[in-house]
XYZ file of C-alpha atoms in Angstrom:
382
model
C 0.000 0.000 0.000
C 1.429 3.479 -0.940
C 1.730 5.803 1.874
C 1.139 9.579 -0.357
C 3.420 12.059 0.716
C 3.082 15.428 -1.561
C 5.727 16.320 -4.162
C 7.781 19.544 -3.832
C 11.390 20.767 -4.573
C 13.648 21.460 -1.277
C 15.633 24.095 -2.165
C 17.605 24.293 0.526
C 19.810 27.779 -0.228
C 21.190 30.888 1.081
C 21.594 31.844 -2.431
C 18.627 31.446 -3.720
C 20.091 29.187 -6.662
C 17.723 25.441 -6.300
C 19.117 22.224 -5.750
C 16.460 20.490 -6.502
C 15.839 17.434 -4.542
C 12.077 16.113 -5.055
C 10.370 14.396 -1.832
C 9.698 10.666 -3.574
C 6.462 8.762 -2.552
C 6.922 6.059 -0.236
C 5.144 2.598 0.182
C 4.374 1.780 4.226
C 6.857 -1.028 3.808
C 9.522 1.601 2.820
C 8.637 3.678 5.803
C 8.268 0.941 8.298
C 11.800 -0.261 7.126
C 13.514 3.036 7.521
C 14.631 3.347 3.994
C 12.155 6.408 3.910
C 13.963 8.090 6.372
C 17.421 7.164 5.001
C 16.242 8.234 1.839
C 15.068 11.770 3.576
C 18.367 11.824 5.353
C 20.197 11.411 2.222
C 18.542 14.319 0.651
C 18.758 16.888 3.828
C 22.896 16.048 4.287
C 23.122 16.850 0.800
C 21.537 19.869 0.318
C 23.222 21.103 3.899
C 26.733 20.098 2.546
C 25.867 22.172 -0.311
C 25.273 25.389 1.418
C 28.128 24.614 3.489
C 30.429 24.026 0.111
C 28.963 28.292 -0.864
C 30.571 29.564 2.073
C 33.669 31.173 2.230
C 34.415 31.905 5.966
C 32.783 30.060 8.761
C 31.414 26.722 8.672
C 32.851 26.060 5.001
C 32.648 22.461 3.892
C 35.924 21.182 5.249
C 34.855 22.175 8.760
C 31.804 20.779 8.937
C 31.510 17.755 11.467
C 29.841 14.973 10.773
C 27.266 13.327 13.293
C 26.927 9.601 13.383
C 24.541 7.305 14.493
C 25.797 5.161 17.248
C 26.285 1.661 15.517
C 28.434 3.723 13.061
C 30.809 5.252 15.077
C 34.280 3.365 15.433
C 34.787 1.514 18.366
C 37.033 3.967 19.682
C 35.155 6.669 19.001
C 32.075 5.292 20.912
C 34.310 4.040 23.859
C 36.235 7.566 24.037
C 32.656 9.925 24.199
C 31.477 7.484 26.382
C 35.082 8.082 28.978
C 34.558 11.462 27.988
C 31.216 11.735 29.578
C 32.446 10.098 32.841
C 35.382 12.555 32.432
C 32.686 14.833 32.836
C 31.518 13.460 35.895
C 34.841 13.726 38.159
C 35.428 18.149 36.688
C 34.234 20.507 39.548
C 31.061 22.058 38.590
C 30.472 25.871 37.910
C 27.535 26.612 39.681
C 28.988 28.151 43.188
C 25.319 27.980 45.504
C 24.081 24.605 44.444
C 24.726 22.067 46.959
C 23.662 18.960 44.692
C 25.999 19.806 42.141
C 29.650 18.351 42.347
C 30.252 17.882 38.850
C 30.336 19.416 35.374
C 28.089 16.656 34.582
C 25.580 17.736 37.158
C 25.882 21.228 35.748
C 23.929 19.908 32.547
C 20.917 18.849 35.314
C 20.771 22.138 36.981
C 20.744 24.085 33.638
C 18.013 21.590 32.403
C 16.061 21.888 35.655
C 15.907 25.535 35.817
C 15.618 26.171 31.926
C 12.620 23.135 31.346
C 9.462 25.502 31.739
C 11.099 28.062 29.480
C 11.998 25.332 26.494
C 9.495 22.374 26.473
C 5.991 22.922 24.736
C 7.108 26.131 22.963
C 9.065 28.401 20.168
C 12.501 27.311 21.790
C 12.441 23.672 22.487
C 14.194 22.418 18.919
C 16.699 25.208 18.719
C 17.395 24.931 22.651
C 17.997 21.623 22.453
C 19.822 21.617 19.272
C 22.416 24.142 21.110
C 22.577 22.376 24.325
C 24.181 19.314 22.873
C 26.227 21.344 20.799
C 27.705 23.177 25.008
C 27.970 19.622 25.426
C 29.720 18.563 22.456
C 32.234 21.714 23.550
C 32.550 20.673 27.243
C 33.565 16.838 25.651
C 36.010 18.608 23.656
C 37.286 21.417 26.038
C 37.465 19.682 29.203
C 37.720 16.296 28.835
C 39.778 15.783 25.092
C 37.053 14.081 23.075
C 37.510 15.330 19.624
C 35.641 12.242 17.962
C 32.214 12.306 16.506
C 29.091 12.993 18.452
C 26.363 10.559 17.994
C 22.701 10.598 17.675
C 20.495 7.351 18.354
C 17.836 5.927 15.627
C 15.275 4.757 18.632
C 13.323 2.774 15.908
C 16.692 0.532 15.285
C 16.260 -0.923 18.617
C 12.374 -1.496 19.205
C 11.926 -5.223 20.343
C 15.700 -5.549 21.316
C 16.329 -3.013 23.481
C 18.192 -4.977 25.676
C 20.569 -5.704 22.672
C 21.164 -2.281 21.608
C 24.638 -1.010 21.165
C 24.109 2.203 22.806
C 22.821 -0.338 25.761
C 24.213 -3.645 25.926
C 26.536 -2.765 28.545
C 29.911 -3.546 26.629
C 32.705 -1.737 27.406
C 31.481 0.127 23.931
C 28.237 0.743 24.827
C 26.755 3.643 27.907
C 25.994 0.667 30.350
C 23.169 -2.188 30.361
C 19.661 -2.218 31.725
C 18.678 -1.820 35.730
C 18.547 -4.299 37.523
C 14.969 -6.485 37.127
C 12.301 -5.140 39.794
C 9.428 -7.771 40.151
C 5.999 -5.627 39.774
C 7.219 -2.370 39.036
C 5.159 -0.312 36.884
C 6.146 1.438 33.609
C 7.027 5.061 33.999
C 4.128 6.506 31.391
C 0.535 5.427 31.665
C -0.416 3.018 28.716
C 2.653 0.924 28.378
C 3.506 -2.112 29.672
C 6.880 -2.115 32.234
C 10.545 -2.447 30.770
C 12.473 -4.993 31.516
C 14.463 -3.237 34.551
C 13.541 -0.681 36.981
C 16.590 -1.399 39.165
C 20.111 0.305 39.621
C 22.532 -0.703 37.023
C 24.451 -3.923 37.730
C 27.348 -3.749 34.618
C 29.358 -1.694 32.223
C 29.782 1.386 31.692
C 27.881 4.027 34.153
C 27.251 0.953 36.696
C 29.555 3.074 39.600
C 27.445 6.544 38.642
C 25.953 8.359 41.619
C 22.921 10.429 40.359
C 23.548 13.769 42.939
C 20.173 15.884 41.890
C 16.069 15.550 42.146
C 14.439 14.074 41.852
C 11.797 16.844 40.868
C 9.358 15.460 43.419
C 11.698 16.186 46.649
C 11.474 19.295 48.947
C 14.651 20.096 47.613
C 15.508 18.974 43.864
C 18.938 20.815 43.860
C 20.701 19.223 47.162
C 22.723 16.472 47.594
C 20.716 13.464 47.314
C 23.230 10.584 46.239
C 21.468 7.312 45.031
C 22.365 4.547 42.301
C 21.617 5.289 38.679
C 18.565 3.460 37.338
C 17.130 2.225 34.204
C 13.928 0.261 32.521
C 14.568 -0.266 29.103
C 11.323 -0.485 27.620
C 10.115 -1.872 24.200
C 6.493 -1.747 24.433
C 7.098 2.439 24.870
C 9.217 2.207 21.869
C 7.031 0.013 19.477
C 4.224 2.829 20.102
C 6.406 5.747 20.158
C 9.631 5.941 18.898
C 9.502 3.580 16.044
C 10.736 3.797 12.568
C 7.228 4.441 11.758
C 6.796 7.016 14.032
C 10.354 8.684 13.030
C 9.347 9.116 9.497
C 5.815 10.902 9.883
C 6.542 13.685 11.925
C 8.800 14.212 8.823
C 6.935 13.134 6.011
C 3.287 15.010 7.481
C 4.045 17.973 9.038
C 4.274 21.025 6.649
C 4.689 23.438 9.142
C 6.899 24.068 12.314
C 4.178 24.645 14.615
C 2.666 20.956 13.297
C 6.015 19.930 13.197
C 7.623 20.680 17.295
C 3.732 19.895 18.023
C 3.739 16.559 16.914
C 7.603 15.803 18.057
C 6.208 16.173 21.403
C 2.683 14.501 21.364
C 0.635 17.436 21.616
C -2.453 16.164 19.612
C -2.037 17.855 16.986
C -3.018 16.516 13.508
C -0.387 16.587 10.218
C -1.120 16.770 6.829
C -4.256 14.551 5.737
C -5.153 14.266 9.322
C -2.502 12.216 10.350
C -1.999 11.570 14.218
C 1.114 11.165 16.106
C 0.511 9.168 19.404
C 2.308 10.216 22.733
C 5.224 11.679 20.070
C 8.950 10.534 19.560
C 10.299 13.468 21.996
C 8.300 10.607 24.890
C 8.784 7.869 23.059
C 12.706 8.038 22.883
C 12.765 9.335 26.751
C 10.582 6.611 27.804
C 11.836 3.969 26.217
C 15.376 4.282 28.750
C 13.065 5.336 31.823
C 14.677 4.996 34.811
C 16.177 7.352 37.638
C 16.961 9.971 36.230
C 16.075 9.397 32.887
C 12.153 9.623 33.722
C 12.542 12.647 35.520
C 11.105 15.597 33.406
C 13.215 17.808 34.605
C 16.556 16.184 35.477
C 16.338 13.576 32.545
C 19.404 14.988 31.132
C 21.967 13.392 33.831
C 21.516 10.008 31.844
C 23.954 10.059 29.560
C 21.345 8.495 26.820
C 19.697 11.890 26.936
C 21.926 13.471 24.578
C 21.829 10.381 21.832
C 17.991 10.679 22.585
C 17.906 14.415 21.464
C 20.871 13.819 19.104
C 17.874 12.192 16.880
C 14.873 14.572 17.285
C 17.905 17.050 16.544
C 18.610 15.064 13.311
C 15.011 15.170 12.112
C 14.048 18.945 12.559
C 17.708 18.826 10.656
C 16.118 17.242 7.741
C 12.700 18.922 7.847
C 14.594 21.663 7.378
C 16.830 20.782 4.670
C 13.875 19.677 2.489
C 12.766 22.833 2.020
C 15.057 24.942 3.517
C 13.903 28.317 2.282
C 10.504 27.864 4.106
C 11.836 26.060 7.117
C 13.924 28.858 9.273
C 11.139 29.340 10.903
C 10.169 29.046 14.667
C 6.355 29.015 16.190
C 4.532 29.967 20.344
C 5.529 31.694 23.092
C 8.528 31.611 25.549
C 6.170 29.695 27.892
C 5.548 26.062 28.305
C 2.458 25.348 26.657
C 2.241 29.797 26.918
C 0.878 28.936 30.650
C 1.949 31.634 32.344
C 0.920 33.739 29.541
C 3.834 35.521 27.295
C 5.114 37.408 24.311
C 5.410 35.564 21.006
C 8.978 34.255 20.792
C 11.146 36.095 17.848
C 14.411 35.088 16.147
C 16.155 37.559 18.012
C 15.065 36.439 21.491
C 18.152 34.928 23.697
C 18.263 31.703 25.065
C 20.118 30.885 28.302
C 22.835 28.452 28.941
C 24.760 30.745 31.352
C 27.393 29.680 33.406
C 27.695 26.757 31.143
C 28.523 28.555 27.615
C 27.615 32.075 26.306
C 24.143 32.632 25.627
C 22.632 33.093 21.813
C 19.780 34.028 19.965
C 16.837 31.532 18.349
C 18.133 32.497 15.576
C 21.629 31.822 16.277
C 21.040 28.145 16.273
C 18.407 27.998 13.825
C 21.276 26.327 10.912
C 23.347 23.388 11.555
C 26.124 25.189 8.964
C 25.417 28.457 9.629
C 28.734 28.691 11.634
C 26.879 30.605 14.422
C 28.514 28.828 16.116
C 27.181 25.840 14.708
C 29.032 23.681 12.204
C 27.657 20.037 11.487
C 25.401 17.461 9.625
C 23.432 14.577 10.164
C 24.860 11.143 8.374
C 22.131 9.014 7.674
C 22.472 6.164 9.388
Protein backbone atom coordinates (compact mmCIF):
# COMPACT_ATOMS: atom_id res chain seq x y z
CA UNK A 1 0.00 0.00 0.00
CA UNK A 2 1.43 3.48 -0.94
CA UNK A 3 1.73 5.80 1.87
CA UNK A 4 1.14 9.58 -0.36
CA UNK A 5 3.42 12.06 0.72
CA UNK A 6 3.08 15.43 -1.56
CA UNK A 7 5.73 16.32 -4.16
CA UNK A 8 7.78 19.54 -3.83
CA UNK A 9 11.39 20.77 -4.57
CA UNK A 10 13.65 21.46 -1.28
CA UNK A 11 15.63 24.10 -2.16
CA UNK A 12 17.60 24.29 0.53
CA UNK A 13 19.81 27.78 -0.23
CA UNK A 14 21.19 30.89 1.08
CA UNK A 15 21.59 31.84 -2.43
CA UNK A 16 18.63 31.45 -3.72
CA UNK A 17 20.09 29.19 -6.66
CA UNK A 18 17.72 25.44 -6.30
CA UNK A 19 19.12 22.22 -5.75
CA UNK A 20 16.46 20.49 -6.50
CA UNK A 21 15.84 17.43 -4.54
CA UNK A 22 12.08 16.11 -5.05
CA UNK A 23 10.37 14.40 -1.83
CA UNK A 24 9.70 10.67 -3.57
CA UNK A 25 6.46 8.76 -2.55
CA UNK A 26 6.92 6.06 -0.24
CA UNK A 27 5.14 2.60 0.18
CA UNK A 28 4.37 1.78 4.23
CA UNK A 29 6.86 -1.03 3.81
CA UNK A 30 9.52 1.60 2.82
CA UNK A 31 8.64 3.68 5.80
CA UNK A 32 8.27 0.94 8.30
CA UNK A 33 11.80 -0.26 7.13
CA UNK A 34 13.51 3.04 7.52
CA UNK A 35 14.63 3.35 3.99
CA UNK A 36 12.15 6.41 3.91
CA UNK A 37 13.96 8.09 6.37
CA UNK A 38 17.42 7.16 5.00
CA UNK A 39 16.24 8.23 1.84
CA UNK A 40 15.07 11.77 3.58
CA UNK A 41 18.37 11.82 5.35
CA UNK A 42 20.20 11.41 2.22
CA UNK A 43 18.54 14.32 0.65
CA UNK A 44 18.76 16.89 3.83
CA UNK A 45 22.90 16.05 4.29
CA UNK A 46 23.12 16.85 0.80
CA UNK A 47 21.54 19.87 0.32
CA UNK A 48 23.22 21.10 3.90
CA UNK A 49 26.73 20.10 2.55
CA UNK A 50 25.87 22.17 -0.31
CA UNK A 51 25.27 25.39 1.42
CA UNK A 52 28.13 24.61 3.49
CA UNK A 53 30.43 24.03 0.11
CA UNK A 54 28.96 28.29 -0.86
CA UNK A 55 30.57 29.56 2.07
CA UNK A 56 33.67 31.17 2.23
CA UNK A 57 34.41 31.91 5.97
CA UNK A 58 32.78 30.06 8.76
CA UNK A 59 31.41 26.72 8.67
CA UNK A 60 32.85 26.06 5.00
CA UNK A 61 32.65 22.46 3.89
CA UNK A 62 35.92 21.18 5.25
CA UNK A 63 34.85 22.18 8.76
CA UNK A 64 31.80 20.78 8.94
CA UNK A 65 31.51 17.76 11.47
CA UNK A 66 29.84 14.97 10.77
CA UNK A 67 27.27 13.33 13.29
CA UNK A 68 26.93 9.60 13.38
CA UNK A 69 24.54 7.31 14.49
CA UNK A 70 25.80 5.16 17.25
CA UNK A 71 26.28 1.66 15.52
CA UNK A 72 28.43 3.72 13.06
CA UNK A 73 30.81 5.25 15.08
CA UNK A 74 34.28 3.36 15.43
CA UNK A 75 34.79 1.51 18.37
CA UNK A 76 37.03 3.97 19.68
CA UNK A 77 35.16 6.67 19.00
CA UNK A 78 32.07 5.29 20.91
CA UNK A 79 34.31 4.04 23.86
CA UNK A 80 36.24 7.57 24.04
CA UNK A 81 32.66 9.93 24.20
CA UNK A 82 31.48 7.48 26.38
CA UNK A 83 35.08 8.08 28.98
CA UNK A 84 34.56 11.46 27.99
CA UNK A 85 31.22 11.74 29.58
CA UNK A 86 32.45 10.10 32.84
CA UNK A 87 35.38 12.56 32.43
CA UNK A 88 32.69 14.83 32.84
CA UNK A 89 31.52 13.46 35.89
CA UNK A 90 34.84 13.73 38.16
CA UNK A 91 35.43 18.15 36.69
CA UNK A 92 34.23 20.51 39.55
CA UNK A 93 31.06 22.06 38.59
CA UNK A 94 30.47 25.87 37.91
CA UNK A 95 27.54 26.61 39.68
CA UNK A 96 28.99 28.15 43.19
CA UNK A 97 25.32 27.98 45.50
CA UNK A 98 24.08 24.61 44.44
CA UNK A 99 24.73 22.07 46.96
CA UNK A 100 23.66 18.96 44.69
CA UNK A 101 26.00 19.81 42.14
CA UNK A 102 29.65 18.35 42.35
CA UNK A 103 30.25 17.88 38.85
CA UNK A 104 30.34 19.42 35.37
CA UNK A 105 28.09 16.66 34.58
CA UNK A 106 25.58 17.74 37.16
CA UNK A 107 25.88 21.23 35.75
CA UNK A 108 23.93 19.91 32.55
CA UNK A 109 20.92 18.85 35.31
CA UNK A 110 20.77 22.14 36.98
CA UNK A 111 20.74 24.08 33.64
CA UNK A 112 18.01 21.59 32.40
CA UNK A 113 16.06 21.89 35.65
CA UNK A 114 15.91 25.54 35.82
CA UNK A 115 15.62 26.17 31.93
CA UNK A 116 12.62 23.14 31.35
CA UNK A 117 9.46 25.50 31.74
CA UNK A 118 11.10 28.06 29.48
CA UNK A 119 12.00 25.33 26.49
CA UNK A 120 9.50 22.37 26.47
CA UNK A 121 5.99 22.92 24.74
CA UNK A 122 7.11 26.13 22.96
CA UNK A 123 9.06 28.40 20.17
CA UNK A 124 12.50 27.31 21.79
CA UNK A 125 12.44 23.67 22.49
CA UNK A 126 14.19 22.42 18.92
CA UNK A 127 16.70 25.21 18.72
CA UNK A 128 17.39 24.93 22.65
CA UNK A 129 18.00 21.62 22.45
CA UNK A 130 19.82 21.62 19.27
CA UNK A 131 22.42 24.14 21.11
CA UNK A 132 22.58 22.38 24.33
CA UNK A 133 24.18 19.31 22.87
CA UNK A 134 26.23 21.34 20.80
CA UNK A 135 27.71 23.18 25.01
CA UNK A 136 27.97 19.62 25.43
CA UNK A 137 29.72 18.56 22.46
CA UNK A 138 32.23 21.71 23.55
CA UNK A 139 32.55 20.67 27.24
CA UNK A 140 33.57 16.84 25.65
CA UNK A 141 36.01 18.61 23.66
CA UNK A 142 37.29 21.42 26.04
CA UNK A 143 37.46 19.68 29.20
CA UNK A 144 37.72 16.30 28.84
CA UNK A 145 39.78 15.78 25.09
CA UNK A 146 37.05 14.08 23.07
CA UNK A 147 37.51 15.33 19.62
CA UNK A 148 35.64 12.24 17.96
CA UNK A 149 32.21 12.31 16.51
CA UNK A 150 29.09 12.99 18.45
CA UNK A 151 26.36 10.56 17.99
CA UNK A 152 22.70 10.60 17.67
CA UNK A 153 20.50 7.35 18.35
CA UNK A 154 17.84 5.93 15.63
CA UNK A 155 15.27 4.76 18.63
CA UNK A 156 13.32 2.77 15.91
CA UNK A 157 16.69 0.53 15.28
CA UNK A 158 16.26 -0.92 18.62
CA UNK A 159 12.37 -1.50 19.21
CA UNK A 160 11.93 -5.22 20.34
CA UNK A 161 15.70 -5.55 21.32
CA UNK A 162 16.33 -3.01 23.48
CA UNK A 163 18.19 -4.98 25.68
CA UNK A 164 20.57 -5.70 22.67
CA UNK A 165 21.16 -2.28 21.61
CA UNK A 166 24.64 -1.01 21.16
CA UNK A 167 24.11 2.20 22.81
CA UNK A 168 22.82 -0.34 25.76
CA UNK A 169 24.21 -3.65 25.93
CA UNK A 170 26.54 -2.77 28.55
CA UNK A 171 29.91 -3.55 26.63
CA UNK A 172 32.70 -1.74 27.41
CA UNK A 173 31.48 0.13 23.93
CA UNK A 174 28.24 0.74 24.83
CA UNK A 175 26.75 3.64 27.91
CA UNK A 176 25.99 0.67 30.35
CA UNK A 177 23.17 -2.19 30.36
CA UNK A 178 19.66 -2.22 31.72
CA UNK A 179 18.68 -1.82 35.73
CA UNK A 180 18.55 -4.30 37.52
CA UNK A 181 14.97 -6.49 37.13
CA UNK A 182 12.30 -5.14 39.79
CA UNK A 183 9.43 -7.77 40.15
CA UNK A 184 6.00 -5.63 39.77
CA UNK A 185 7.22 -2.37 39.04
CA UNK A 186 5.16 -0.31 36.88
CA UNK A 187 6.15 1.44 33.61
CA UNK A 188 7.03 5.06 34.00
CA UNK A 189 4.13 6.51 31.39
CA UNK A 190 0.53 5.43 31.67
CA UNK A 191 -0.42 3.02 28.72
CA UNK A 192 2.65 0.92 28.38
CA UNK A 193 3.51 -2.11 29.67
CA UNK A 194 6.88 -2.11 32.23
CA UNK A 195 10.54 -2.45 30.77
CA UNK A 196 12.47 -4.99 31.52
CA UNK A 197 14.46 -3.24 34.55
CA UNK A 198 13.54 -0.68 36.98
CA UNK A 199 16.59 -1.40 39.17
CA UNK A 200 20.11 0.31 39.62
CA UNK A 201 22.53 -0.70 37.02
CA UNK A 202 24.45 -3.92 37.73
CA UNK A 203 27.35 -3.75 34.62
CA UNK A 204 29.36 -1.69 32.22
CA UNK A 205 29.78 1.39 31.69
CA UNK A 206 27.88 4.03 34.15
CA UNK A 207 27.25 0.95 36.70
CA UNK A 208 29.55 3.07 39.60
CA UNK A 209 27.44 6.54 38.64
CA UNK A 210 25.95 8.36 41.62
CA UNK A 211 22.92 10.43 40.36
CA UNK A 212 23.55 13.77 42.94
CA UNK A 213 20.17 15.88 41.89
CA UNK A 214 16.07 15.55 42.15
CA UNK A 215 14.44 14.07 41.85
CA UNK A 216 11.80 16.84 40.87
CA UNK A 217 9.36 15.46 43.42
CA UNK A 218 11.70 16.19 46.65
CA UNK A 219 11.47 19.30 48.95
CA UNK A 220 14.65 20.10 47.61
CA UNK A 221 15.51 18.97 43.86
CA UNK A 222 18.94 20.81 43.86
CA UNK A 223 20.70 19.22 47.16
CA UNK A 224 22.72 16.47 47.59
CA UNK A 225 20.72 13.46 47.31
CA UNK A 226 23.23 10.58 46.24
CA UNK A 227 21.47 7.31 45.03
CA UNK A 228 22.37 4.55 42.30
CA UNK A 229 21.62 5.29 38.68
CA UNK A 230 18.57 3.46 37.34
CA UNK A 231 17.13 2.22 34.20
CA UNK A 232 13.93 0.26 32.52
CA UNK A 233 14.57 -0.27 29.10
CA UNK A 234 11.32 -0.48 27.62
CA UNK A 235 10.12 -1.87 24.20
CA UNK A 236 6.49 -1.75 24.43
CA UNK A 237 7.10 2.44 24.87
CA UNK A 238 9.22 2.21 21.87
CA UNK A 239 7.03 0.01 19.48
CA UNK A 240 4.22 2.83 20.10
CA UNK A 241 6.41 5.75 20.16
CA UNK A 242 9.63 5.94 18.90
CA UNK A 243 9.50 3.58 16.04
CA UNK A 244 10.74 3.80 12.57
CA UNK A 245 7.23 4.44 11.76
CA UNK A 246 6.80 7.02 14.03
CA UNK A 247 10.35 8.68 13.03
CA UNK A 248 9.35 9.12 9.50
CA UNK A 249 5.81 10.90 9.88
CA UNK A 250 6.54 13.69 11.92
CA UNK A 251 8.80 14.21 8.82
CA UNK A 252 6.94 13.13 6.01
CA UNK A 253 3.29 15.01 7.48
CA UNK A 254 4.04 17.97 9.04
CA UNK A 255 4.27 21.03 6.65
CA UNK A 256 4.69 23.44 9.14
CA UNK A 257 6.90 24.07 12.31
CA UNK A 258 4.18 24.65 14.61
CA UNK A 259 2.67 20.96 13.30
CA UNK A 260 6.02 19.93 13.20
CA UNK A 261 7.62 20.68 17.30
CA UNK A 262 3.73 19.90 18.02
CA UNK A 263 3.74 16.56 16.91
CA UNK A 264 7.60 15.80 18.06
CA UNK A 265 6.21 16.17 21.40
CA UNK A 266 2.68 14.50 21.36
CA UNK A 267 0.64 17.44 21.62
CA UNK A 268 -2.45 16.16 19.61
CA UNK A 269 -2.04 17.85 16.99
CA UNK A 270 -3.02 16.52 13.51
CA UNK A 271 -0.39 16.59 10.22
CA UNK A 272 -1.12 16.77 6.83
CA UNK A 273 -4.26 14.55 5.74
CA UNK A 274 -5.15 14.27 9.32
CA UNK A 275 -2.50 12.22 10.35
CA UNK A 276 -2.00 11.57 14.22
CA UNK A 277 1.11 11.17 16.11
CA UNK A 278 0.51 9.17 19.40
CA UNK A 279 2.31 10.22 22.73
CA UNK A 280 5.22 11.68 20.07
CA UNK A 281 8.95 10.53 19.56
CA UNK A 282 10.30 13.47 22.00
CA UNK A 283 8.30 10.61 24.89
CA UNK A 284 8.78 7.87 23.06
CA UNK A 285 12.71 8.04 22.88
CA UNK A 286 12.77 9.34 26.75
CA UNK A 287 10.58 6.61 27.80
CA UNK A 288 11.84 3.97 26.22
CA UNK A 289 15.38 4.28 28.75
CA UNK A 290 13.06 5.34 31.82
CA UNK A 291 14.68 5.00 34.81
CA UNK A 292 16.18 7.35 37.64
CA UNK A 293 16.96 9.97 36.23
CA UNK A 294 16.07 9.40 32.89
CA UNK A 295 12.15 9.62 33.72
CA UNK A 296 12.54 12.65 35.52
CA UNK A 297 11.10 15.60 33.41
CA UNK A 298 13.21 17.81 34.60
CA UNK A 299 16.56 16.18 35.48
CA UNK A 300 16.34 13.58 32.55
CA UNK A 301 19.40 14.99 31.13
CA UNK A 302 21.97 13.39 33.83
CA UNK A 303 21.52 10.01 31.84
CA UNK A 304 23.95 10.06 29.56
CA UNK A 305 21.35 8.50 26.82
CA UNK A 306 19.70 11.89 26.94
CA UNK A 307 21.93 13.47 24.58
CA UNK A 308 21.83 10.38 21.83
CA UNK A 309 17.99 10.68 22.59
CA UNK A 310 17.91 14.41 21.46
CA UNK A 311 20.87 13.82 19.10
CA UNK A 312 17.87 12.19 16.88
CA UNK A 313 14.87 14.57 17.29
CA UNK A 314 17.90 17.05 16.54
CA UNK A 315 18.61 15.06 13.31
CA UNK A 316 15.01 15.17 12.11
CA UNK A 317 14.05 18.95 12.56
CA UNK A 318 17.71 18.83 10.66
CA UNK A 319 16.12 17.24 7.74
CA UNK A 320 12.70 18.92 7.85
CA UNK A 321 14.59 21.66 7.38
CA UNK A 322 16.83 20.78 4.67
CA UNK A 323 13.87 19.68 2.49
CA UNK A 324 12.77 22.83 2.02
CA UNK A 325 15.06 24.94 3.52
CA UNK A 326 13.90 28.32 2.28
CA UNK A 327 10.50 27.86 4.11
CA UNK A 328 11.84 26.06 7.12
CA UNK A 329 13.92 28.86 9.27
CA UNK A 330 11.14 29.34 10.90
CA UNK A 331 10.17 29.05 14.67
CA UNK A 332 6.36 29.02 16.19
CA UNK A 333 4.53 29.97 20.34
CA UNK A 334 5.53 31.69 23.09
CA UNK A 335 8.53 31.61 25.55
CA UNK A 336 6.17 29.69 27.89
CA UNK A 337 5.55 26.06 28.30
CA UNK A 338 2.46 25.35 26.66
CA UNK A 339 2.24 29.80 26.92
CA UNK A 340 0.88 28.94 30.65
CA UNK A 341 1.95 31.63 32.34
CA UNK A 342 0.92 33.74 29.54
CA UNK A 343 3.83 35.52 27.29
CA UNK A 344 5.11 37.41 24.31
CA UNK A 345 5.41 35.56 21.01
CA UNK A 346 8.98 34.26 20.79
CA UNK A 347 11.15 36.09 17.85
CA UNK A 348 14.41 35.09 16.15
CA UNK A 349 16.16 37.56 18.01
CA UNK A 350 15.06 36.44 21.49
CA UNK A 351 18.15 34.93 23.70
CA UNK A 352 18.26 31.70 25.07
CA UNK A 353 20.12 30.88 28.30
CA UNK A 354 22.84 28.45 28.94
CA UNK A 355 24.76 30.74 31.35
CA UNK A 356 27.39 29.68 33.41
CA UNK A 357 27.69 26.76 31.14
CA UNK A 358 28.52 28.55 27.62
CA UNK A 359 27.62 32.07 26.31
CA UNK A 360 24.14 32.63 25.63
CA UNK A 361 22.63 33.09 21.81
CA UNK A 362 19.78 34.03 19.96
CA UNK A 363 16.84 31.53 18.35
CA UNK A 364 18.13 32.50 15.58
CA UNK A 365 21.63 31.82 16.28
CA UNK A 366 21.04 28.14 16.27
CA UNK A 367 18.41 28.00 13.82
CA UNK A 368 21.28 26.33 10.91
CA UNK A 369 23.35 23.39 11.56
CA UNK A 370 26.12 25.19 8.96
CA UNK A 371 25.42 28.46 9.63
CA UNK A 372 28.73 28.69 11.63
CA UNK A 373 26.88 30.61 14.42
CA UNK A 374 28.51 28.83 16.12
CA UNK A 375 27.18 25.84 14.71
CA UNK A 376 29.03 23.68 12.20
CA UNK A 377 27.66 20.04 11.49
CA UNK A 378 25.40 17.46 9.62
CA UNK A 379 23.43 14.58 10.16
CA UNK A 380 24.86 11.14 8.37
CA UNK A 381 22.13 9.01 7.67
CA UNK A 382 22.47 6.16 9.39
Amino acid sequence: MLSIVKLFTAAGLLSGTAIGATIPTFTQAQIDSGDAIRALGQIAYDNAMARAAKATTGCTKDKVKIRKEWRKMTLADRKGYQEAVQCLMQKPSRYKNIPGAKSAWDDYGVLHYYQTPFVHNNALFLLWHRHYNWVLEEDLKNLCGYTGVFPYWEWGLDCGSMDKSPVFDGSEYSLGGNGAFVQGHRAAIGGAKPGTGGGCLTKGPFSNYTVNLGPLTSRTPLNHNPRCFKRDLNDDVCKKWASLRNTTDVVLFTSNIATFQSAVQGEGVRGDGGKTFGSGIHVGGHYSISGDPGSDFYFSSLEPGFYLHHGNIDRLHFIWQNLDWENRQTIAGTGTMYNSPPSPVSKIGDNMGFEPLNRNITIGAAMDTVGGTPLCYVYEPW
